[in-house]
XYZ file of C-alpha atoms in Angstrom:
343
model
C 0.026 -0.113 0.417
C 1.352 3.401 -1.298
C 2.162 5.595 1.757
C 1.670 9.912 1.777
C 5.105 12.331 1.872
C 4.510 14.711 4.537
C 6.468 17.253 6.589
C 8.741 16.863 9.588
C 7.293 19.443 11.620
C 9.047 22.581 10.679
C 11.484 21.017 8.295
C 11.437 19.514 5.168
C 10.334 15.400 4.919
C 8.184 12.944 4.340
C 7.205 9.751 4.771
C 7.657 5.962 3.502
C 6.850 3.025 5.326
C 8.052 0.858 8.072
C 10.694 -2.225 8.223
C 13.506 -3.417 10.131
C 16.631 -2.914 8.880
C 17.009 -0.463 5.830
C 19.414 -2.919 3.480
C 20.473 -0.967 -0.490
C 19.484 -2.447 -3.417
C 22.411 -0.664 -5.456
C 20.597 -2.801 -8.941
C 21.074 0.046 -11.163
C 17.053 -1.057 -12.722
C 15.115 1.493 -14.994
C 17.193 3.330 -16.564
C 18.841 3.402 -20.127
C 18.845 -0.395 -21.771
C 22.463 -2.451 -22.076
C 24.095 -4.007 -19.275
C 26.458 -3.192 -16.460
C 29.938 -4.135 -15.096
C 30.400 -4.732 -11.817
C 33.749 -4.798 -9.965
C 34.171 -6.739 -5.966
C 36.634 -7.710 -3.768
C 36.113 -8.873 -0.034
C 37.604 -6.688 3.079
C 35.906 -5.282 5.962
C 33.817 -8.574 6.157
C 31.330 -7.814 3.740
C 31.883 -7.044 0.069
C 32.602 -4.073 -1.836
C 31.867 -3.094 -5.094
C 32.026 -0.588 -7.948
C 29.180 -0.612 -11.234
C 30.399 0.372 -14.362
C 27.919 0.841 -17.195
C 29.243 -1.034 -20.471
C 29.931 1.773 -22.050
C 33.361 3.000 -19.722
C 34.367 -0.853 -19.348
C 37.493 0.718 -19.998
C 37.172 1.387 -16.722
C 37.498 -1.642 -15.509
C 40.960 -1.619 -14.873
C 40.837 1.587 -13.219
C 37.776 0.292 -10.650
C 40.560 -2.836 -9.663
C 43.349 -0.674 -8.825
C 41.528 1.441 -7.068
C 39.645 -1.385 -4.693
C 42.915 -3.675 -4.127
C 44.074 -0.448 -2.554
C 41.128 -1.063 0.716
C 43.057 -4.048 1.731
C 45.769 -1.637 3.181
C 43.254 0.509 4.550
C 41.170 -1.952 6.579
C 44.853 -2.946 7.569
C 45.445 0.331 9.246
C 41.866 0.497 10.677
C 40.827 -3.098 11.534
C 41.079 -3.286 16.093
C 41.485 -6.556 15.111
C 44.765 -7.301 13.548
C 48.251 -6.300 16.008
C 49.626 -5.068 13.279
C 47.065 -1.875 12.480
C 47.270 1.413 14.163
C 44.870 1.813 15.869
C 46.009 -0.847 17.656
C 48.952 0.178 18.010
C 47.480 3.714 19.488
C 45.126 2.110 21.447
C 48.359 -0.326 23.171
C 50.668 3.237 23.838
C 48.845 6.680 23.475
C 47.459 6.737 27.363
C 51.016 6.421 27.892
C 52.968 8.712 25.452
C 52.307 11.147 22.159
C 51.942 8.489 19.603
C 52.298 10.740 16.311
C 49.898 8.981 13.244
C 50.479 9.831 8.719
C 48.357 12.505 7.383
C 45.416 10.507 6.581
C 44.447 8.723 10.241
C 44.756 12.195 11.825
C 42.618 14.336 9.162
C 39.972 10.302 10.326
C 40.412 10.837 14.009
C 40.300 14.239 13.141
C 36.705 14.457 12.027
C 35.753 11.700 14.109
C 36.392 14.294 16.577
C 34.195 17.361 14.746
C 31.415 14.560 14.108
C 31.211 13.646 17.618
C 31.099 17.123 18.879
C 28.992 18.232 16.358
C 26.190 15.358 17.523
C 26.578 16.467 21.134
C 28.214 12.537 21.269
C 25.731 10.223 19.968
C 28.466 9.678 17.683
C 31.522 8.437 19.617
C 34.757 6.451 18.073
C 35.668 5.464 21.864
C 31.947 3.847 22.185
C 34.436 -0.166 22.730
C 34.549 -0.266 25.869
C 29.902 0.162 25.796
C 30.284 -2.485 23.582
C 32.208 -5.202 25.713
C 30.794 -4.594 28.581
C 27.307 -5.212 26.505
C 28.733 -8.109 25.090
C 28.493 -6.878 21.951
C 31.979 -7.132 20.903
C 31.923 -10.679 20.681
C 28.613 -11.294 20.353
C 27.199 -13.177 23.349
C 25.212 -10.404 24.861
C 23.773 -9.492 28.580
C 21.924 -7.408 30.485
C 25.257 -5.602 32.549
C 24.744 -4.099 35.733
C 24.507 0.232 35.899
C 27.927 -0.487 38.321
C 29.881 -2.193 34.814
C 27.656 0.183 32.863
C 28.807 3.215 34.742
C 32.407 2.425 35.258
C 32.719 1.907 31.355
C 31.078 5.044 30.440
C 34.316 6.398 32.718
C 36.248 5.718 29.366
C 33.797 7.371 26.887
C 33.505 9.709 25.409
C 36.188 12.785 22.786
C 36.956 14.626 25.705
C 40.024 11.840 26.407
C 41.034 12.003 23.290
C 43.774 15.144 22.185
C 44.943 16.485 19.869
C 48.133 17.970 18.435
C 47.860 19.369 15.045
C 51.305 20.384 15.350
C 53.123 16.772 15.739
C 50.028 14.797 14.025
C 50.180 12.848 16.907
C 47.134 11.348 19.330
C 47.131 10.355 23.191
C 44.264 9.321 25.515
C 43.733 11.384 28.978
C 43.453 7.854 30.736
C 44.338 3.880 30.500
C 41.244 2.184 29.202
C 40.126 4.319 26.241
C 40.003 2.630 23.568
C 39.914 3.437 19.273
C 37.024 1.706 16.796
C 36.390 3.107 13.280
C 33.418 0.195 12.685
C 30.575 2.958 12.020
C 32.974 4.915 9.694
C 35.886 2.549 7.855
C 33.704 1.181 5.524
C 32.431 4.299 3.527
C 35.713 6.675 4.535
C 37.144 2.918 2.692
C 33.689 4.464 -0.626
C 35.799 8.052 -0.078
C 39.616 6.948 -0.633
C 38.338 4.731 -3.696
C 36.452 7.424 -5.025
C 39.391 9.956 -5.215
C 41.415 7.585 -7.141
C 38.970 6.905 -9.119
C 38.304 10.678 -9.597
C 42.060 11.280 -10.152
C 41.952 8.435 -12.664
C 39.300 10.679 -14.866
C 36.902 8.343 -14.116
C 33.670 10.322 -14.603
C 30.754 7.802 -13.400
C 30.397 5.106 -11.097
C 29.116 3.995 -8.347
C 30.451 2.522 -4.756
C 29.174 0.121 -2.504
C 30.559 -1.334 0.800
C 28.902 -3.868 2.296
C 24.807 -2.473 0.993
C 24.696 -0.803 3.676
C 27.377 2.452 2.408
C 27.316 3.975 -1.403
C 28.369 6.402 -2.787
C 28.440 8.011 -6.689
C 30.088 9.555 -8.800
C 28.262 11.659 -11.867
C 25.254 9.338 -13.361
C 23.253 9.338 -16.025
C 20.199 10.995 -16.093
C 18.665 12.137 -12.880
C 21.149 9.782 -10.694
C 21.977 6.589 -9.873
C 18.486 4.826 -8.929
C 19.327 2.728 -5.178
C 15.803 1.078 -3.910
C 15.456 0.807 0.006
C 13.459 -1.796 1.117
C 12.887 -4.399 3.667
C 14.113 -7.737 4.907
C 9.648 -7.301 6.056
C 8.571 -5.460 2.914
C 7.639 -7.593 -0.080
C 8.437 -4.254 -2.137
C 11.304 -1.387 -1.476
C 10.118 1.455 0.783
C 11.807 4.361 -1.483
C 14.382 4.378 -4.555
C 16.601 7.170 -3.632
C 18.043 9.009 -7.212
C 21.879 9.481 -6.578
C 24.378 11.875 -7.693
C 27.506 12.986 -6.611
C 26.404 12.244 -3.765
C 26.988 9.249 -1.014
C 24.866 7.247 2.046
C 25.305 5.487 4.403
C 22.268 3.205 6.874
C 22.393 2.826 10.049
C 19.676 0.282 11.384
C 18.977 -2.095 15.193
C 17.931 -4.958 14.117
C 21.127 -6.746 13.810
C 22.390 -7.765 17.601
C 20.889 -8.066 20.524
C 20.417 -9.625 23.310
C 16.540 -10.198 25.002
C 15.901 -10.564 28.914
C 12.908 -11.366 30.775
C 11.366 -10.352 28.055
C 12.883 -7.032 26.315
C 14.711 -6.203 23.774
C 18.212 -4.445 23.982
C 19.852 -3.144 20.610
C 23.609 -3.573 19.783
C 23.462 0.754 18.653
C 24.419 1.963 22.019
C 24.040 5.198 23.291
C 27.692 6.538 23.767
C 25.847 10.120 25.742
C 23.788 6.324 29.058
C 26.194 3.921 28.481
C 22.087 1.978 26.848
C 20.944 0.584 23.941
C 19.651 3.399 21.961
C 15.529 3.556 21.801
C 12.848 4.525 19.594
C 14.025 4.099 15.268
C 14.863 0.822 14.143
C 17.343 2.165 11.265
C 18.521 5.608 9.790
C 19.639 6.809 6.381
C 21.448 9.760 5.480
C 22.466 11.645 2.289
C 25.201 13.456 1.726
C 28.672 14.384 0.290
C 31.515 12.146 2.099
C 30.757 8.080 3.178
C 32.292 8.396 5.882
C 30.147 11.535 6.940
C 27.519 9.274 5.585
C 27.685 6.432 8.563
C 28.955 8.117 10.953
C 25.233 10.588 10.420
C 23.464 7.361 9.784
C 24.545 6.272 13.697
C 24.528 9.367 15.023
C 20.542 10.126 14.305
C 19.528 6.040 14.745
C 20.947 7.738 18.294
C 19.814 11.251 18.507
C 16.240 10.799 16.486
C 14.637 13.447 14.641
C 14.964 16.326 16.600
C 18.872 15.683 16.487
C 19.011 14.999 12.585
C 16.885 18.014 12.415
C 19.267 19.641 14.344
C 22.153 19.216 12.343
C 20.632 18.936 8.801
C 19.551 22.677 9.602
C 23.240 23.648 10.787
C 24.396 22.086 7.797
C 22.611 22.400 4.310
C 23.117 19.273 2.018
C 22.698 16.304 4.601
C 19.011 14.573 4.616
C 18.271 11.843 6.575
C 15.601 9.318 6.936
C 14.179 7.744 9.884
C 12.547 5.113 10.513
C 10.419 4.761 14.465
C 10.414 0.852 16.109
C 6.019 1.947 16.583
C 3.652 0.226 15.253
C 3.817 3.306 12.606
C 4.427 2.874 9.050
C 6.095 6.713 8.772
C 9.255 7.084 7.711
C 10.801 10.910 8.251
C 12.660 12.067 5.533
C 14.756 15.454 7.671
C 16.736 18.361 5.752
C 18.300 18.540 1.727
C 20.280 17.317 -0.491
C 20.900 18.759 -4.347
C 22.191 15.577 -4.880
C 19.341 13.214 -4.841
C 15.861 12.065 -5.700
C 13.371 10.228 -3.143
C 10.404 8.900 -4.479
C 8.151 6.707 -2.554
C 7.013 2.932 -3.876
C-alpha cells in the first residue's frame, strides 16, 4: 500500500514505510537499456563493489586498482589485527603521544568534530560499552548499573587529545580505546572515489556491504538505489543518487533479550545504554564517512538531533524509521544531488 509524503514539523520531510533494518539494493534498474559491469573484492568483512555502465568498460582496470587499496585501508584501521595503526594507538596512546600519518590523523580529527557536532551521539571511543554489554564478541548480556558507569568513565571524545602540529594523539587515561567500525567502510569508499576521480573516472557507483554507497556522476536523474525492508516484498523508496553518498545504520542486527525485553546492539555513548525508538537511520550527504557516522548518531539521537544537524549543515538529508507500529519514515533536510521517490 502506498504512503503519502509529509513534512517533519518545521522541516522539509516525508513519509515512506516502516521496516526492520534498512538495506540498500544498488541494482541500477529502470535506466537506459544496456549492460552493467561490476568489479568486486572482499574486505572489512563485506563485499566492496564498483558498478560501471557497459559503455565505461575501459575503466575496469581503474576500478580494480582502486579496490585493491581497500586492503591497505583495512590493515590500518582494523582493531582485529595487532599490527594496525589503530591497535598501536590503543596500546600506547595512554602513556605517550603517538604520531599518525596525515590521512589517519585527518580521519580521527573528523570523527572528533562529528562527535562534538552530534553532542556525543557518535563516538569512536565507545568500545568499553560494547564490551560491557557483550556485543563486541556477540555474546550479549545486560550489565549492572555499576558496570555501565565504570565503562562510561572511559568513553567520550574529551579523552582523546589532538596535536595538529605533530599529527599526534594521546589519551588522557588508561582504558580508552578507538574503534572505527561505524565509519571505516564509508571512509574506504571516499578514498576509493578519490582514486577513481584522479584516474578520470566520471561515472560509477561504489558500495560496501550494501549499507554504504557513494555515487560518482550518473546517467540521467541519478543512480537508482532501492531502500528495502526484510518485512516487505517491495522497496520502501527509491533514491536517485548523483555525486553523493548514502549510509545506513539499523538496530536489528544484534540484540539480547532478557525477561522479555529486547536490547539492541547500537549503544548511546551518552547514557551507556542501548538506543531506543528508531529501527533505522539513513543519511545522504557529500561524504560516505560522514554519512556512516551520522546515520549512527541519528539512530541514537532521533529526529530532534537529525533536524538540528541538517539545519546547520545544508546538503545533508536523513531518513528515520520508528520502532513502533507507525508506518512513517521521516525525511529530514535537503540534498541537491538526490531525489526520493516513494514506492
